[in-house]
Structures are given as C-alpha cells and as structure tokens.
Amino acid sequence: MSSRVVVLTGASSGIGRAAALAFAARGDMLVLAARGLADLEKVAVDCDGDVLVVPADVSVRTDVEKLAQAAVERFGRIDVWADTAAVMAYGRFEDLPPHVFDQVITTDLLGPANVARAALRVFRSQGHGTLILCSSLVGHITAPNMAAYSTAKWGLRALTRTLRQETRDAPDIHVCELIPGSVDTPIYTSAANYAGFVGRPPPPVDSADRMGAAIVRLADRPRPGLSVGATNRFIELGFSSMPPVYDALVGPLMSRLGLSRSQPAPPDDGNVFTSRPRTEGGRGRLGRTAVGAMAAGALALSATAAVALRRGLRRRVFTRR
C-alpha cells in the first residue's frame, strides 16, 4: 500500500501514541497533535519518519482548523484522521465541580466535533478520506462516578452515526467509530478526581498497542464501528437487556474494580484543563479478591441474561401460537 497522510489528535500518549507508532511502521506520513509539545516531540522521534508536530487542543476550534491547514500545506492532502484525544473525571455528578464537568464535555464531545468539521471539509474537497473517532464502551453503557465522560461519549456516538448518514452521498468518505473497553493508558491516573481514590481500568485490560492496531485496521478497511474488548458485547447485553440487574451490580463492581482503594486521591482537576507529562500505563494491580469479585459479577450477569433470553423466546413462541 502506498503511503498515506495520517493526522492523529491525542497522539502524545495512550492509544494515540500507539496508533502513531503503528502507522509509522507502515511508512505513512504523520501529523501528530496534542496539547503537550514535549511529549509529542518524543513520539515523533520514536516514529522515526516523515512527521509533522503541531501542538493543538481539540477543544479550541481555531487550533483544529490550523492543524488541518498545516497538514494540507505540508503534504497536500489528508487521507486518514484519527482522533483519540480525551480527558476523564471521576466522582459522583453532584460532587464534580461544574467547570470540570463542562470541560470534559467540551474536550470529549465538542473536540471530536471540531475535528470532524475540519476533516470532512478537507475530505469533501479532495473526494476521499477516512475519519476515525475514538469512542468508548462507556459510550454504550453507563457507570457510577463517570457521568461526564459517559455523557460525552454517548453524544459522540450520536454524532458519529449522524455523520455516516450525512456522508452516504460520498462513497469514498468513511466515518468510523472505535469502541475500546478497558485499556492500559495514563487517562485513569491523570483524570480529574473527586471520588476519593485513584482510578484504574477494570479488568480485563487491553494494551494501547492493540487499540493502535485496531485504528490501522479501520484505516485499511473502513467499517462503521469496531468494538475491541473481550467483554464489551457481554456488558452491553447486560446493560440493555436487564437494566435492574445491571444497575444493582455496576455500582459495587465499579467501586471495587474501577477505583484503587489502596490509593486515596485528594480532590484534583487532573489534566482536564492543562496538559501534564505523559506517564507510562494507567492500571493498578488487582488482587485475587478483586478478580474474584469480577468473576462473580460476570457469572451473575450471564445467568440472568440466559434466563431473560429464555423468557423472551418463550413469550415469542406463545404469542405466535
């Protein structure tokens, strides 16, 4: 495959960094963007290729417009634009400061909207392009202490679906949604925290490299959505088919598996408003008790799902008779 011009927003760490390395290994030409210049430059060195570094905040529309312009001026086109930029905040909705909640929504929903607007403008002018927006499993379910992040990702899901509908007249323009489950990235430990304990990805946890490879797959063979996570489908089934059971279990499981009870955290805005230096990884260690709790919760959900499905099938049979 000939080299593509790939713009990556959120490229300084986590999934964005992994995607940058994966595209670089393919020989693609890269435009890397994020808020933190120092970390971006480190990623550019690791990519070891034709790389343009542009500091930009996706929540600032003019930054994104200048990024698109810089990419086209340097390489003449944009073939793929993948946006993984995101921030997170832990805490009950009533405990989150309103300005923190608002900024998470701005970065995680209005940021991708800024990216989509700039990317589609270029794609329309050149007649082709692939836009990949990084959603989350939490954009298909909900969990306590993650109201801001989940609200933004649900909105992003709606935006992505709408964009696919609106680009049906352009068969060479593709809008894709990546749906990661738990991923070992710094987003958890760098998040704003008003929950009292450091956040961590609940198991099973995938590597950022796996998600980076998934973004490359979407660029190679665009499809509407790609869910990557061993339990994603199962958790979505529990959320949609048996809300009372899901709601009863998700609180205790989130408290036990999504927060590190051994690491208290004072109230802090994290990196919601300003970039912080990248740290490797984001997950805390889980003991046997925590893994056992997850297994017990999964078993309860699967048993209830089986019963619910059987009842649903029986009702359909009797109704038809």
XYZ file of C-alpha atoms in Angstrom, residues 20 27 29 35 97 112 211 228 292 301:
10
model
C 1.234 6.804 15.603
C 5.626 4.031 6.252
C 3.364 10.266 6.686
C -1.649 19.796 23.911
C -17.343 20.924 40.103
C -14.324 15.498 18.126
C -6.118 -0.321 20.060
C -12.348 -4.081 20.894
C -12.943 -12.976 42.091
C -24.966 -11.278 34.819
